[in-house]
Amino acid sequence: GNSVTQMEGPVTLSEEAFLTINCTYTATGYPSLFWYVQYPGEGLQLLLKATKADDKGSNKGFEATYRKETTSFHLEKGSVQVSDSAVYFCALSNFGNEKLTFGTGTRLTIIP
Amino acid sequence: ETGVTQTPRHLVMGMTNKKSLKCEQHLGHNAMYWYKQSAKKPLELMFVYSLEERVENNSVPSRFSPECPNSSHLFLHLHTLQPEDSALYLCASSHVGGTGTRYGYTFGSGTRLTVV
C-alpha cells in the first residue's frame, strides 16, 4: 500500500537559515505528491504539489522536486522567516485511489 | 464565499450532550472527508463520502455519525462523547474521478472540540 515517511520533528531554526524537511514515499504507479502546511489553530493548507517525476512544486519561497529514482519529495527553503513556523505534512495520492496518504507531520519553529 | 467552511470553530460539550459539526464547500467538489487530529498523533481519517455515498468508515465509534445530504454539505453528529474525543476535527473536499485527486484536498479550518 501507499505510505509516506517524514523526518521526525520538532525542527528549530534561526531566522534566515536554510530549511530541508525530508519526505520519502512508497507507492505503486505514478502518485501525485503534496506538501501541506498547518499554522497554529488552523486547518491544513496546500503549500505546493507535483504531479509527475522531475516536476518542481514551488510556493512562498518553498520548493520540492519529485524524485522518482529516490522516491523522495524533500521540502526546501533558502531563508526561513518566523512566520514559517507551522506543522508541515507530506502527502501522496494515486490515480484511482482517491484517498490522500499523509505523513505524520513535522513541527517547524523559527526563532528570531 | 469560496473554499471549505466549518462551523463552529470551537465547541465545548458535556458527555451527555448531542451536537453537530457542519462543513460546507463551494468548490464544485464531489467528495468530502472527516479527519480527527489529536495532539501528538497522526491525522486520522474517519469518514469518506464520494458522490454522496459513504465509501469509508475507519472503525469509528458509533457515537460519531456522519451525514452527507448533498455534495456541498457534510455533517458530523456527536452524542455521548468521551473526554478522549477532544480534538481538532477537520473537513476536506476534493474532486474524484478523472485526474481530480491529483490536485489534492482542500481543508477547512477545523472545529476545536472539547468534551468535559
Short mmCIF file of C-alpha atoms in Angstrom, two decimals, chain A:
data_model
loop_
_atom_site.label_atom_id
_atom_site.label_comp_id
_atom_site.label_asym_id
_atom_site.label_seq_id
_atom_site.Cartn_x
_atom_site.Cartn_y
_atom_site.Cartn_z
CA GLY A 1 0.00 0.00 0.00
CA ASN A 2 0.91 3.66 -0.01
CA SER A 3 2.97 5.22 2.76
CA VAL A 4 4.76 8.48 3.48
CA THR A 5 7.71 8.90 5.84
CA GLN A 6 8.75 12.32 7.09
CA MET A 7 11.68 13.35 9.19
CA GLU A 8 10.92 13.44 12.89
CA GLY A 9 10.43 16.82 14.46
CA PRO A 10 10.42 19.20 16.04
CA VAL A 11 12.81 21.26 13.95
CA THR A 12 14.06 24.56 15.34
CA LEU A 13 15.99 27.01 13.17
CA SER A 14 17.13 30.59 13.36
CA GLU A 15 15.61 33.16 11.03
CA GLU A 16 17.25 33.21 7.56
CA ALA A 17 18.56 29.65 7.94
CA PHE A 18 18.24 27.06 5.16
CA LEU A 19 15.44 24.55 5.63
CA THR A 20 15.14 20.96 4.49
CA ILE A 21 12.35 18.63 5.62
CA ASN A 22 12.81 15.14 4.24
CA CYS A 23 9.96 13.11 2.79
CA THR A 24 10.11 9.70 1.15
CA TYR A 25 7.24 7.63 -0.10
CA THR A 26 6.15 4.15 -1.11
CA ALA A 27 3.51 3.83 -3.79
CA THR A 28 2.65 1.90 -6.90
CA GLY A 29 2.44 3.62 -10.22
CA TYR A 30 2.86 7.37 -10.51
CA PRO A 31 1.49 9.19 -7.48
CA SER A 32 0.97 12.90 -7.09
CA LEU A 33 2.92 14.43 -4.22
CA PHE A 34 1.96 17.30 -1.94
CA TRP A 35 3.17 19.44 0.91
CA TYR A 36 0.56 20.86 3.25
CA VAL A 37 1.17 23.43 5.97
CA GLN A 38 -0.83 23.91 9.18
CA TYR A 39 -0.43 27.18 11.03
CA PRO A 40 -1.39 27.29 14.72
CA GLY A 41 -5.12 26.94 15.25
CA GLU A 42 -5.84 26.41 11.57
CA GLY A 43 -6.62 23.58 9.15
CA LEU A 44 -4.21 22.29 6.53
CA GLN A 45 -3.40 24.43 3.51
CA LEU A 46 -1.91 23.14 0.30
CA LEU A 47 1.61 24.58 0.04
CA LEU A 48 2.79 23.01 -3.20
CA LYS A 49 2.39 19.93 -5.34
CA ALA A 50 3.98 17.91 -8.14
CA THR A 51 2.09 15.50 -10.34
CA LYS A 52 4.87 13.75 -12.27
CA ALA A 53 8.50 12.80 -11.97
CA ASP A 54 11.05 15.65 -12.09
CA ASP A 55 8.34 18.27 -11.58
CA LYS A 56 9.24 21.00 -9.12
CA GLY A 57 6.49 22.45 -6.99
CA SER A 58 7.05 25.91 -5.53
CA ASN A 59 5.18 28.47 -3.47
CA LYS A 60 6.06 31.22 -0.95
CA GLY A 61 9.79 30.52 -1.40
CA PHE A 62 9.38 26.80 -0.68
CA GLU A 63 10.35 24.20 -3.27
CA ALA A 64 10.17 20.42 -3.61
CA THR A 65 11.22 18.23 -6.53
CA TYR A 66 9.54 14.92 -7.36
CA ARG A 67 12.40 12.40 -7.47
CA LYS A 68 11.14 9.05 -8.67
CA GLU A 69 14.58 7.41 -8.57
CA THR A 70 14.90 8.09 -4.84
CA THR A 71 11.13 8.14 -4.12
CA SER A 72 11.56 11.47 -2.39
CA PHE A 73 9.90 14.88 -2.24
CA HIS A 74 12.02 16.93 0.17
CA LEU A 75 10.81 20.41 1.12
CA GLU A 76 13.37 23.23 0.99
CA LYS A 77 13.51 26.96 1.60
CA GLY A 78 16.58 29.09 1.29
CA SER A 79 15.85 31.60 4.05
CA VAL A 80 13.13 30.91 6.61
CA GLN A 81 11.13 33.52 8.49
CA VAL A 82 9.41 33.48 11.86
CA SER A 83 6.09 33.36 10.01
CA ASP A 84 7.07 29.95 8.55
CA SER A 85 6.63 28.37 11.99
CA ALA A 86 3.99 25.68 11.46
CA VAL A 87 3.49 21.94 11.04
CA TYR A 88 4.35 20.59 7.58
CA PHE A 89 2.75 17.44 6.14
CA CYS A 90 3.94 15.47 3.14
CA ALA A 91 1.23 13.51 1.31
CA LEU A 92 0.57 11.48 -1.80
CA SER A 93 -2.37 10.33 -3.88
CA ASN A 94 -2.59 7.68 -6.52
CA PHE A 95 -4.72 7.77 -9.62
CA GLY A 96 -7.74 5.58 -8.98
CA ASN A 97 -7.32 5.74 -5.19
CA GLU A 98 -8.98 8.90 -4.06
CA LYS A 99 -7.56 8.87 -0.56
CA LEU A 100 -4.62 11.08 0.37
CA THR A 101 -1.94 9.35 2.43
CA PHE A 102 -0.28 11.72 4.90
CA GLY A 103 3.00 11.64 6.74
CA THR A 104 2.98 12.26 10.49
CA GLY A 105 3.88 15.93 10.15
CA THR A 106 7.00 17.90 11.11
CA ARG A 107 6.72 20.82 13.51
CA LEU A 108 8.96 23.72 12.49
CA THR A 109 9.80 26.58 14.83
CA ILE A 110 11.77 29.60 13.62
CA ILE A 111 13.38 31.80 16.25
CA PRO A 112 14.30 35.43 15.62
#
